Structure formats: C-alpha cells, structure tokens
Coordinates of C-alpha atoms and ligand atoms in Angstrom, one line a residue:
M21 CA 12.7 -19.5 -4.4
T22 CA 12.8 -19.7 -0.3
G23 CA 9.2 -21.2 -0.6
F24 CA 6.9 -23.4 1.4
N25 CA 6.0 -26.7 1.0
R26 CA 4.9 -26.8 -2.4
R27 CA 2.9 -30.2 -1.5
Q28 CA 1.3 -29.0 1.7
F29 CA 0.4 -26.1 0.3
G30 CA 0.0 -26.9 -3.4
K31 CA -3.6 -27.2 -3.2
G32 CA -4.9 -25.7 -5.8
I33 CA -8.2 -23.3 -5.6
G34 CA -11.4 -24.2 -5.9
A35 CA -14.5 -22.7 -7.1
A36 CA -15.9 -23.5 -3.8
A37 CA -13.3 -21.2 -2.1
L38 CA -14.9 -19.2 -4.6
G39 CA -18.7 -19.4 -3.4
A40 CA -21.3 -17.1 -1.5
A41 CA -20.6 -13.8 -4.0
L42 CA -23.6 -11.7 -4.5
G43 CA -25.9 -12.5 -7.8
G44 CA -26.5 -10.1 -10.5
Q45 CA -22.9 -8.1 -10.8
S46 CA -20.9 -8.5 -13.2
A47 CA -18.0 -8.2 -11.0
T48 CA -18.7 -11.8 -9.6
A49 CA -19.0 -13.6 -12.9
Q50 CA -15.5 -11.7 -13.9
A51 CA -13.9 -13.1 -11.1
L52 CA -15.9 -16.7 -10.8
A53 CA -15.0 -16.8 -15.1
T54 CA -11.2 -15.6 -15.0
A55 CA -10.3 -18.4 -11.0
P56 CA -8.5 -20.7 -12.3
T57 CA -11.4 -24.1 -11.4
A58 CA -8.3 -27.6 -9.9
G59 CA -10.7 -29.9 -7.3
A60 CA -10.0 -28.0 -4.0
A61 CA -8.3 -30.1 -1.2
A62 CA -11.5 -31.1 1.9
D63 CA -9.7 -28.7 4.7
G64 CA -10.0 -26.0 2.4
L65 CA -6.7 -23.3 0.9
A66 CA -5.2 -23.5 4.1
F67 CA -2.3 -21.0 4.3
P68 CA 1.0 -21.2 6.4
S69 CA 1.2 -21.0 10.3
D70 CA 3.2 -18.6 9.9
F71 CA 1.4 -16.4 7.6
L72 CA 0.8 -12.8 8.5
W73 CA -2.7 -11.1 8.0
G74 CA -2.6 -7.7 9.4
C75 CA -4.4 -5.3 8.7
A76 CA -3.4 -1.5 7.8
T77 CA -4.2 2.3 8.1
A78 CA -2.2 5.5 7.8
A79 CA -1.4 8.7 9.8
Y80 CA -3.4 12.1 8.1
Q81 CA -6.4 9.2 7.0
I82 CA -6.8 7.8 10.6
E83 CA -5.1 10.3 13.5
G84 CA -7.0 13.7 13.5
G85 CA -5.0 15.9 16.4
V86 CA -4.1 18.1 13.5
K87 CA -2.9 21.1 16.3
E88 CA -2.3 18.6 18.8
D89 CA 1.2 18.8 20.7
G90 CA 3.6 20.3 18.7
R91 CA 2.7 18.3 15.0
G92 CA 3.5 20.8 12.3
E93 CA 1.3 21.5 9.6
T94 CA 2.1 19.8 6.4
V95 CA 0.9 19.5 2.5
W96 CA -2.4 17.4 3.0
D97 CA -4.0 20.0 5.6
V98 CA -3.6 22.9 3.3
Y99 CA -4.5 20.7 0.1
A100 CA -7.9 19.8 2.4
H101 CA -8.7 23.3 3.6
T102 CA -8.0 24.5 -0.1
P103 CA -12.2 25.1 -0.6
G104 CA -13.6 23.1 -3.8
K105 CA -10.0 20.3 -3.3
T106 CA -11.9 17.6 -1.7
T107 CA -15.0 16.1 -2.5
D108 CA -17.8 17.9 -0.4
G109 CA -14.5 18.7 1.6
G110 CA -13.0 16.4 3.3
T111 CA -10.3 16.3 6.1
G112 CA -8.6 15.2 7.9
D113 CA -8.8 17.4 11.3
V114 CA -10.8 14.8 13.2
A115 CA -11.2 11.9 11.1
C116 CA -11.0 8.9 13.2
D117 CA -10.0 10.3 15.6
S118 CA -7.2 7.6 16.6
Y119 CA -5.0 9.9 17.8
H120 CA -7.1 9.7 20.5
R121 CA -8.4 6.3 20.3
Y122 CA -5.8 4.6 19.3
Q123 CA -6.5 1.8 22.0
E124 CA -10.0 1.1 20.6
D125 CA -8.1 0.8 17.4
I126 CA -6.1 -1.6 19.0
A127 CA -8.8 -3.9 20.4
L128 CA -10.2 -4.0 16.7
L129 CA -7.4 -5.6 15.4
K130 CA -6.7 -8.2 19.0
A131 CA -10.4 -8.6 18.7
L132 CA -9.8 -9.5 14.5
G133 CA -6.9 -12.0 15.6
A134 CA -4.5 -9.6 13.6
K135 CA -0.7 -10.6 13.7
S136 CA 0.3 -8.2 12.4
Y137 CA -0.5 -3.6 12.1
R138 CA 0.9 -1.0 9.1
F139 CA 0.5 2.0 10.2
S140 CA 2.6 5.3 9.5
V141 CA 4.2 7.9 11.0
A142 CA 3.0 11.8 11.1
W143 CA 6.5 13.0 9.6
S144 CA 5.9 15.8 10.8
R145 CA 4.5 15.2 14.6
I146 CA 8.7 14.1 14.9
F147 CA 10.0 17.6 13.1
P148 CA 7.4 19.3 12.4
S149 CA 9.6 21.5 10.2
G150 CA 10.0 18.1 8.6
K151 CA 13.6 18.3 10.5
G152 CA 16.1 20.0 12.7
K153 CA 15.2 19.4 16.6
P154 CA 12.2 16.4 16.9
N155 CA 9.1 16.6 19.6
Q156 CA 9.5 14.1 21.8
K157 CA 5.6 14.8 22.1
G158 CA 4.7 13.5 18.9
L159 CA 7.4 11.1 19.4
D160 CA 5.5 9.6 22.5
Y161 CA 2.4 8.9 20.8
Y162 CA 3.8 6.1 18.5
N163 CA 5.6 4.7 21.7
R164 CA 2.7 4.4 23.1
L165 CA 0.8 2.8 19.8
V166 CA 4.2 0.4 20.0
D167 CA 3.5 -0.5 23.2
G168 CA -0.1 -1.4 22.9
L169 CA 0.3 -2.7 19.6
L170 CA 3.3 -5.1 21.2
A171 CA 1.4 -5.6 24.4
A172 CA -1.2 -7.1 22.5
G173 CA 0.8 -9.1 21.0
I174 CA 0.0 -7.7 17.4
E175 CA 3.7 -6.3 15.3
P176 CA 3.8 -3.1 14.4
H177 CA 5.4 -2.7 11.2
M178 CA 6.1 0.5 10.3
T179 CA 5.6 2.7 7.2
L180 CA 7.4 6.4 7.0
F181 CA 6.0 8.6 4.9
H182 CA 2.7 7.8 3.6
W183 CA 2.4 11.5 1.7
D184 CA 1.9 13.9 4.6
L185 CA 5.2 16.4 3.6
P186 CA 5.7 19.1 6.1
T187 CA 5.6 22.0 4.5
G188 CA 8.3 23.7 6.3
L189 CA 10.5 21.8 3.9
Q190 CA 10.5 24.2 1.0
G191 CA 9.4 23.1 -3.0
G192 CA 8.9 19.9 -1.7
W193 CA 9.6 16.8 -3.6
Q194 CA 10.7 19.3 -6.6
S195 CA 13.6 20.2 -3.3
R196 CA 17.1 17.4 -3.6
D197 CA 17.0 18.2 0.1
T198 CA 14.0 17.0 1.0
A199 CA 15.3 12.8 0.1
Y200 CA 18.8 14.0 2.6
A201 CA 15.3 15.5 5.3
F202 CA 13.4 12.3 5.2
A203 CA 17.3 10.1 5.4
D204 CA 17.2 12.1 8.7
Y205 CA 14.4 11.1 9.8
A206 CA 14.5 7.9 9.1
G207 CA 17.4 7.4 10.5
F208 CA 16.3 9.3 13.9
M209 CA 12.6 6.5 13.7
A210 CA 14.4 4.2 13.3
G211 CA 16.7 4.8 16.8
K212 CA 14.0 5.3 18.5
M213 CA 12.4 2.6 17.0
S214 CA 14.0 -0.5 16.3
D215 CA 14.0 -1.6 19.5
R216 CA 10.3 -3.0 19.2
V217 CA 9.7 -2.1 15.7
K218 CA 11.5 -5.2 13.1
H219 CA 9.5 -3.8 10.1
F220 CA 10.3 -0.4 8.6
M221 CA 9.0 0.7 5.0
T222 CA 9.8 3.9 4.1
V223 CA 7.7 5.3 1.6
N224 CA 4.6 4.4 0.3
E225 CA 3.1 4.2 -3.3
L226 CA 5.7 6.6 -5.1
R227 CA 3.7 7.2 -8.3
C228 CA 1.4 8.9 -6.2
F229 CA 2.6 11.1 -3.4
T230 CA 5.4 12.4 -7.2
D231 CA 3.5 12.0 -10.1
L232 CA -0.2 12.4 -8.6
A233 CA 0.6 14.5 -6.4
Y234 CA 2.8 16.9 -8.8
W235 CA 1.9 15.9 -12.2
N236 CA -1.8 15.4 -12.3
G237 CA -2.3 17.8 -9.4
N238 CA -5.2 15.5 -8.1
K239 CA -3.2 14.3 -4.9
A240 CA -1.5 17.3 -2.2
P241 CA 0.5 19.5 -3.3
A242 CA -1.7 19.8 -6.3
L243 CA 0.6 20.7 -9.1
R244 CA 1.6 20.5 -12.9
L245 CA 4.5 20.1 -14.1
P246 CA 6.0 19.9 -16.9
M247 CA 7.5 16.5 -17.7
D248 CA 12.0 17.5 -16.7
Q249 CA 10.5 18.6 -13.8
V250 CA 8.2 15.5 -12.4
N251 CA 11.1 13.3 -13.7
Q252 CA 12.9 15.0 -11.0
V253 CA 10.5 15.0 -8.6
R254 CA 10.5 10.9 -9.2
H255 CA 14.5 10.8 -9.1
H256 CA 14.3 12.5 -5.5
G257 CA 11.1 10.1 -4.1
V258 CA 13.2 6.8 -5.0
L259 CA 16.2 8.8 -3.9
A260 CA 14.2 9.1 -0.8
H261 CA 13.8 6.0 0.2
G262 CA 17.2 4.5 -1.3
L263 CA 18.7 7.9 1.9
G264 CA 16.7 6.0 4.6
V265 CA 16.9 2.6 3.4
Q266 CA 20.7 3.4 4.2
A267 CA 19.3 5.3 7.2
I268 CA 17.5 2.9 9.3
R269 CA 20.5 0.5 9.0
A270 CA 22.8 3.2 10.2
H271 CA 20.6 3.7 12.8
A272 CA 19.3 0.4 13.7
K273 CA 19.1 -2.8 15.7
A274 CA 20.5 -5.3 13.9
G275 CA 18.5 -7.7 12.4
T276 CA 15.7 -4.3 11.4
Q277 CA 14.0 -5.8 8.4
V278 CA 13.7 -2.7 5.8
G279 CA 11.7 -1.8 2.2
L280 CA 9.5 0.2 0.7
A281 CA 4.5 -0.5 -0.3
D282 CA 4.8 0.6 -3.8
N283 CA 2.0 0.3 -5.8
A284 CA 4.0 -0.3 -9.1
T285 CA 1.5 -0.8 -11.7
I286 CA 0.7 -4.4 -12.1
F287 CA -0.1 -6.7 -15.1
V288 CA -2.0 -9.7 -15.8
P289 CA -1.8 -11.6 -18.9
A290 CA -4.2 -12.3 -21.2
I291 CA -3.5 -15.6 -21.6
E292 CA -1.2 -18.7 -19.6
T293 CA 0.8 -18.5 -22.4
P294 CA 4.8 -17.6 -22.2
E295 CA 4.7 -15.2 -25.5
H296 CA 2.0 -13.0 -23.3
I297 CA 3.8 -15.2 -20.0
E298 CA 7.0 -12.1 -20.8
A299 CA 5.2 -9.4 -22.4
T300 CA 3.0 -9.2 -19.2
K301 CA 6.9 -9.5 -17.0
K302 CA 8.5 -6.3 -20.1
A303 CA 5.8 -4.7 -19.3
M304 CA 5.9 -4.7 -15.8
R305 CA 9.5 -3.9 -15.8
E306 CA 9.1 -1.4 -18.4
E307 CA 6.3 0.8 -16.7
N308 CA 7.6 0.5 -13.5
A309 CA 10.6 2.2 -14.8
M310 CA 11.1 5.1 -12.7
F311 CA 10.1 3.1 -10.2
L312 CA 10.5 -0.1 -8.4
T313 CA 12.6 -1.4 -11.3
A314 CA 14.9 1.7 -10.7
I315 CA 14.8 0.3 -7.2
M316 CA 14.9 -3.2 -8.0
E317 CA 18.1 -2.2 -10.5
G318 CA 19.9 0.5 -8.9
R319 CA 19.5 2.0 -12.6
Y320 CA 17.4 3.2 -15.2
I321 CA 16.5 1.6 -17.5
D322 CA 17.2 2.3 -21.2
S323 CA 14.4 3.0 -22.7
Y324 CA 13.1 4.7 -20.0
L325 CA 15.7 7.0 -20.2
A326 CA 15.1 6.6 -24.8
A327 CA 11.2 7.5 -23.8
Q328 CA 12.0 9.9 -21.6
G329 CA 15.1 11.7 -23.0
K330 CA 16.5 15.7 -22.3
D331 CA 13.4 15.5 -20.3
A332 CA 15.5 12.3 -18.1
P333 CA 16.0 13.2 -14.6
K334 CA 19.4 14.9 -13.4
V335 CA 21.2 12.0 -11.2
Q336 CA 24.4 13.0 -9.3
A337 CA 27.4 9.8 -8.3
G338 CA 25.7 8.3 -5.4
D339 CA 22.4 8.2 -6.0
M340 CA 21.6 5.5 -7.6
K341 CA 23.6 3.0 -6.1
A342 CA 21.7 4.5 -2.5
I343 CA 18.4 4.8 -4.5
G344 CA 20.0 0.1 -5.1
S345 CA 20.7 0.1 -1.6
P346 CA 19.3 -3.8 -0.8
L347 CA 16.6 -4.7 1.0
D348 CA 14.2 -7.0 2.9
F349 CA 11.8 -6.9 1.9
V350 CA 9.2 -5.9 -0.7
S351 CA 6.0 -5.3 0.0
L352 CA 2.9 -4.1 -2.5
N353 CA 0.1 -1.7 -2.7
V354 CA -2.4 -4.1 -4.9
Y355 CA -6.0 -3.2 -6.6
T356 CA -6.4 -3.9 -9.6
S357 CA -4.6 -4.6 -13.0
N358 CA -4.2 -3.7 -16.7
T359 CA -4.5 -7.0 -19.1
V360 CA -1.4 -7.2 -21.3
R361 CA -0.9 -9.7 -24.8
A362 CA 2.0 -10.0 -26.8
A363 CA 2.1 -8.1 -30.0
D364 CA 3.5 -6.9 -32.6
T365 CA 4.0 -3.1 -31.3
A366 CA 8.2 -1.3 -30.9
S367 CA 7.6 -2.4 -26.7
G368 CA 6.6 -6.1 -27.9
Y369 CA 3.9 -5.7 -25.7
E370 CA 0.0 -3.8 -25.6
I371 CA -2.0 -2.8 -22.2
L372 CA -5.0 -3.5 -23.1
P373 CA -7.6 -0.9 -21.6
H374 CA -10.8 -1.4 -19.2
L375 CA -14.2 -1.6 -21.1
A376 CA -16.8 0.5 -19.9
N377 CA -18.7 -2.3 -18.4
S378 CA -15.9 -4.8 -16.6
P379 CA -16.7 -4.7 -12.3
R380 CA -15.4 -2.1 -11.1
M381 CA -15.8 -1.4 -6.9
A382 CA -16.7 2.0 -5.4
S383 CA -14.5 3.7 -6.8
P384 CA -14.5 4.3 -10.6
W385 CA -10.6 4.0 -10.4
L386 CA -11.1 0.3 -8.4
N387 CA -11.5 -2.1 -11.3
V388 CA -12.3 -6.0 -10.4
T389 CA -8.9 -7.7 -11.5
P390 CA -8.5 -11.0 -8.5
E391 CA -5.9 -12.1 -10.6
A392 CA -3.3 -9.4 -9.9
L393 CA -2.7 -11.0 -6.7
Y394 CA -0.9 -13.8 -8.0
W395 CA 0.2 -11.5 -11.2
S396 CA 2.2 -9.3 -9.1
I397 CA 4.0 -11.7 -6.8
R398 CA 4.7 -13.2 -8.9
T399 CA 6.7 -11.6 -12.3
V400 CA 8.4 -9.0 -8.9
S401 CA 9.9 -11.9 -8.0
E402 CA 11.2 -13.4 -10.7
L403 CA 12.4 -10.1 -12.8
W404 CA 14.2 -9.2 -9.3
K405 CA 13.8 -12.3 -6.9
P406 CA 13.0 -10.7 -3.7
K407 CA 14.2 -11.8 -0.2
K408 CA 10.7 -11.5 1.3
L409 CA 7.2 -10.0 -0.4
Y410 CA 4.8 -9.1 1.5
I411 CA 0.5 -7.0 0.2
S412 CA 1.3 -4.0 2.0
E413 CA -2.9 -3.3 0.8
N414 CA -4.9 -5.5 -1.0
G415 CA -9.0 -3.8 -0.4
C416 CA -11.8 -2.4 -1.9
S417 CA -14.1 0.7 -1.8
A418 CA -17.8 0.2 -1.6
D419 CA -21.6 1.2 -0.9
D420 CA -21.4 0.1 2.6
P421 CA -25.6 1.2 3.6
V422 CA -26.6 1.0 7.2
A423 CA -28.7 -2.0 8.0
Q424 CA -31.8 -1.8 9.9
D425 CA -29.8 -3.7 13.1
G426 CA -27.1 -0.9 12.2
K427 CA -24.8 -2.9 11.1
V428 CA -22.9 -3.3 6.9
Y429 CA -23.4 -6.0 4.9
D430 CA -21.0 -5.5 2.5
A431 CA -20.8 -9.0 0.4
D432 CA -19.0 -7.6 -2.1
R433 CA -16.2 -6.7 0.3
V434 CA -16.3 -10.3 1.6
M435 CA -17.0 -11.4 -3.1
Y436 CA -13.7 -8.9 -3.8
L437 CA -11.4 -9.8 -0.9
R438 CA -12.4 -13.7 -1.4
N439 CA -11.5 -14.0 -3.9
Y440 CA -8.3 -11.9 -4.5
I441 CA -6.9 -13.7 -1.6
T442 CA -7.0 -16.8 -3.7
H443 CA -5.4 -15.5 -6.5
M444 CA -2.8 -15.2 -3.5
H445 CA -3.1 -18.6 -1.9
R446 CA -1.8 -19.9 -5.6
A447 CA 1.8 -17.1 -4.8
V448 CA 1.7 -19.3 -1.4
S449 CA 0.7 -22.6 -3.0
E450 CA 3.2 -22.6 -6.3
G451 CA 6.5 -21.8 -3.1
Y452 CA 6.5 -17.9 -4.0
P453 CA 7.9 -16.2 -0.8
I454 CA 4.6 -14.4 0.2
Q455 CA 4.8 -13.4 4.8
G456 CA 1.6 -11.5 4.8
Y457 CA -1.0 -9.2 4.1
F458 CA -2.7 -6.6 5.2
L459 CA -5.8 -5.8 4.1
W460 CA -7.2 -2.0 3.8
S461 CA -8.2 -0.6 5.2
L462 CA -8.6 -1.7 9.8
M463 CA -12.0 1.3 9.7
D464 CA -13.4 3.8 7.3
N465 CA -10.6 7.2 7.1
F466 CA -10.9 10.0 4.9
E467 CA -9.7 8.9 1.5
W468 CA -7.9 11.6 0.2
E469 CA -9.4 14.1 -2.3
D470 CA -12.8 11.2 -1.9
G471 CA -12.7 13.1 1.5
Y472 CA -15.3 10.7 3.3
T473 CA -17.4 9.6 -0.4
K474 CA -15.1 6.5 -1.0
L475 CA -15.2 4.3 2.1
F476 CA -12.4 1.2 2.1
G477 CA -13.0 0.2 6.1
I478 CA -13.9 -3.3 7.7
H479 CA -14.5 -1.8 10.7
H480 CA -17.5 0.8 9.3
V481 CA -17.0 4.4 11.9
D482 CA -19.8 6.9 12.8
F483 CA -17.6 10.1 12.4
Q484 CA -20.7 12.0 14.6
T485 CA -19.9 9.5 17.9
Q486 CA -16.5 7.8 16.9
K487 CA -18.4 4.4 16.7
R488 CA -16.8 1.6 15.1
T489 CA -18.8 -1.3 14.1
P490 CA -17.4 -4.6 12.4
K491 CA -19.1 -5.3 8.7
L492 CA -19.8 -7.9 7.6
S493 CA -16.3 -8.1 5.8
A494 CA -14.9 -8.0 9.0
D495 CA -16.5 -11.3 10.8
W496 CA -15.4 -12.4 7.3
Y497 CA -11.8 -12.1 7.6
R498 CA -11.8 -12.5 11.9
E499 CA -13.1 -16.1 10.4
L500 CA -10.6 -16.1 8.6
I501 CA -7.5 -15.4 10.3
K502 CA -8.8 -18.3 12.7
A503 CA -9.0 -21.5 10.4
N504 CA -5.9 -19.7 8.9
K505 CA -7.6 -21.0 5.7
L506 CA -10.0 -19.3 3.2
V507 CA -13.5 -19.1 4.1
Ligands
GBH615 C1 -4.0 3.2 -1.5 O1 -4.0 3.7 -3.0 C2 -3.2 4.3 -0.4 O2 -2.1 4.1 -0.5 C3 -4.0 4.7 0.5 O3 -3.3 5.8 0.7 C4 -5.0 4.6 0.1 O4 -6.6 4.9 0.6 C5 -6.0 3.7 -0.6 O5 -5.0 3.4 -1.1 C6 -7.3 3.4 -1.3 O6 -7.5 4.4 -2.3 O7 -6.6 9.2 -10.5 O8 -8.4 8.2 -11.9 O9 -5.6 7.4 -12.0 C7 -4.3 3.3 -4.3 C8 -3.7 4.0 -5.7 C9 -3.8 5.4 -7.0 C10 -6.0 4.5 -6.0 C11 -4.6 6.5 -7.6 C12 -6.5 6.2 -7.1 C13 -5.8 7.4 -8.5 C14 -6.9 6.8 -10.2 N1 -4.7 5.5 -5.8 N2 -5.9 6.1 -8.1 S1 -6.5 8.0 -11.3

C-alpha cells in the first residue's frame, strides 16, 4: 500500500465529527451508533493536502440540448419519451440546460473551491449514430467545458459512457459490435482530449446499464431478457471497458490515467472480527464476479461460472485479457451497502437484509450505511491492490423543502455526507490509496426513471428559471474543502 503518512492522518474518528445531525430520526441514531468513537485530535479529521475534492454529474442528467448541434438519439431519449416509463413523465430534454449554462456550472464549482469535476461525454454528440464520422460541434462543446474548467483551476475527470447509448448502434449492448464501437469512440476522445484531460473513466456502473437495463427492465432500453442473454450483455459491457482501456492507452498522451467508475455491490462485516471480515471480502469478490472481479482478475471466477452453468457468457479468445487490462485507478460509486456475517452456508457468508425500519434517505433503495465508504475502499484494496482509488460518486436524495428565505436547509444530507466522509477518513488514516472524492451531485438533475422526483444536488435548481442556489450542504462542503477536514 502506498498510503499517506499514518502518523499525520491516523488520528482516529471522533464522535465530535459526527455531530449536528437532525434530531429524532432513526438514520441519525443508527449512524451515530455505528461510528467508531476513538478520541478526535484537536484539529479534527484532516485530509492529505493533495486530496482531490470534487463533484460529479452525467451528460443526459444535466445537459439538455438533445437536438442541438447534431447530437444523435440515445436509448434514454426513447425511454424517457415512452409514456409511463419515468415518474411524472420527466425527460432530459432540458434538464439543467448545462449545454448552454456550463459556465454557470463551472462558477458553482469554483465558488465551492472544488478541485475537480467529474462529468460524462454524450457519445452521440461525438458520433451521432455511435460510430462513423465524428461531429465537430459536439466535440467543441466538451472543448469549451474542459478549457473553462482548466481556466478555473479545476481538474476535469471525464467519463466516456454514463448510460446514454446511441440508438444508431443496432442491438445495443446485446451486440458485441457495441463494445468495438465504444473502443473506437474512447480512443478518439483520448486522442482529442488527453492534452488537457488527465483522467479518463471508461464506463459508469456496469450493473446499471446491463442488469437493470436488460434484465430488470427499469432502465433504458427496458428489456427483460433470459439469463443467458443477460450474461452476454454483461460480457459486452466489461469487454467494452477493456477494449476502451486499450484504445485510450493507444491514443492518449503519456501519463494519462485510465480507470472506470463502478458501483460494485458493497459489503460491510456485521462485526469487525477476522471471520466476518473474511466473509465480507469473499462476498465482495463473488457477488461482483461478472463486473469488477472480472476486470480486476481478468477472468470469470469458478463460482460464477458454476452458478451460471449453461447460461454462462460466450467468451472469445483474447476477451479476458482485454477485460483485465491493467488500470491506473479504480473509482467506486458508493451509496449503500449490505451487512455480511460469516455463516455455515455453501458460500461461507450470509447477506443480511435491510429491515423495514433501518434508516434510508428519500430514494427507497438508499439505505444509510456510512461504513460503506470505509469497507468499499478496504475490501477492494485488499482483494486487488489497485494503485489508486477514487470515490467517483457519493451523495443522497433528500426531501429538500425550500424555506421562506428561498434556501434549502438539507441538514439530513449534511448528516449523511458527514458520516460517510468520516468513514472515508478512516480509510485515509489507515493508509489505503484513496486519492479523491466526487460528491453526487453538483446540482439537482434528471434522476433517470425517477424523473425529477428524487433530487441529489447540493445546489437547488429551479427547473422553471434554471436558477441554481446553494443548499446548506453546499455551504458545508465549501467549508470542508476549505478546512480540508471534517467540519
Ligand atoms: C448512480 O446510480 C448513477 O451513476 C447516477 O447517474 C445517479 O443519478 C445516482 O447514482 C443516484 O441514483 O432497482 O431497487 O435495485 C446509483 C446506483 C443502482 C441506484 C440501482 C438505484 C435501483 C434500485 N443505482 N438502484 S433497485
């Protein structure tokens, strides 16, 4: 482990750093009860001076301008315009209008003191039908954005695919050709951007654009395929990542950092004893076998292949080598986790269910589990020893009523963030190679199938006027960045 100076940062996690949470909520009680309570140093929980604080967004969720400058249609345009698919019929047609207001977004980041910004490129602005002739006007938008960020002293971290697949790619992720088309697009972007962009993420959240889109059917293109076809879609997803890594390396300037942003399912030991910790690591490796484990190990592990039997993916020569291409960093999107206990089962572990009254935020799936931000970093580090790690997303939906003075006092979001970041600090203090953190999200935006009914921003967006207003959580994050410690 490369690690930070343990003496400097190994100060333990203080109950003081967990204060100021909302009263009376089970979420608070749970979070406080589960936080370690070793004494805090007088200067609080400090982070390394080069720790990279940032915010994250994604193209279809913020840009709007869906018909402008030659942008091609995507599966999300189709899905959002299909009656009954998104709550309240929300679409990304306008969203935060960032296609026109990106300078305002950069100003928001600058006012926060953010050191970095993670955004995604709309593939169909660059290649309107997914492949073929590039569209200069689309590229120009990202040139303006990147140049604006750099002028403001903010590092651009570019995600190449955040679910907005061009419909011109017939068969979508069911087609192996899509993986090759992605690699061509990724290499093209690296060639055009790596003089200024130093960090590229291939894909965002494999499980979401494969399983949820082609199996559960609640993300575009909303199919419910049989398992053998789902496994093939998964395989094309990890293959796209691997071929993308190779293409970026082939076209990028020396020193370019390549990784991905994955939402591996995260596990936390029920009790911090060796047997439960071992069970947790085993769960992490096996439950993510088709995604992060395949990428980190360059193979499908036996338990996955055995469980899938005749439905296992069809793999061609060279695929696994590409999928396992060495990475410069691994980024994790961490929202929630599951508790694991060592058990007398065939796998040796049991994943405990979330109980009805366990704390959660506004989205029903968003169980409050602050320890996820420590255990995700620790289990990935111990299993696969990545050179560097980032948290590419963490944040939450909240109710966000607008107060009489026009401000959103989202104390519950501050509680959530403070608790999660406290546990990330534990990972820093123990020397795991965590380099930075991107808060999801810079501003309220289109939350996929939930439309605009679940909002994750630290800036409130009035979708009538497009006015952005910092919430209490933005004020808090600004102070955290300024102090570079928990506040
Ligand atoms: C991320 O997904 C995305 O990267 C981002 O675009 C999104 O806005 C953000 O988080 C907030 O949601 O079908 O019951 O299992 C988060 C991961 C995984 C959360 C799927 C919702 C669906 C719940 N998502 N999950 S369920």
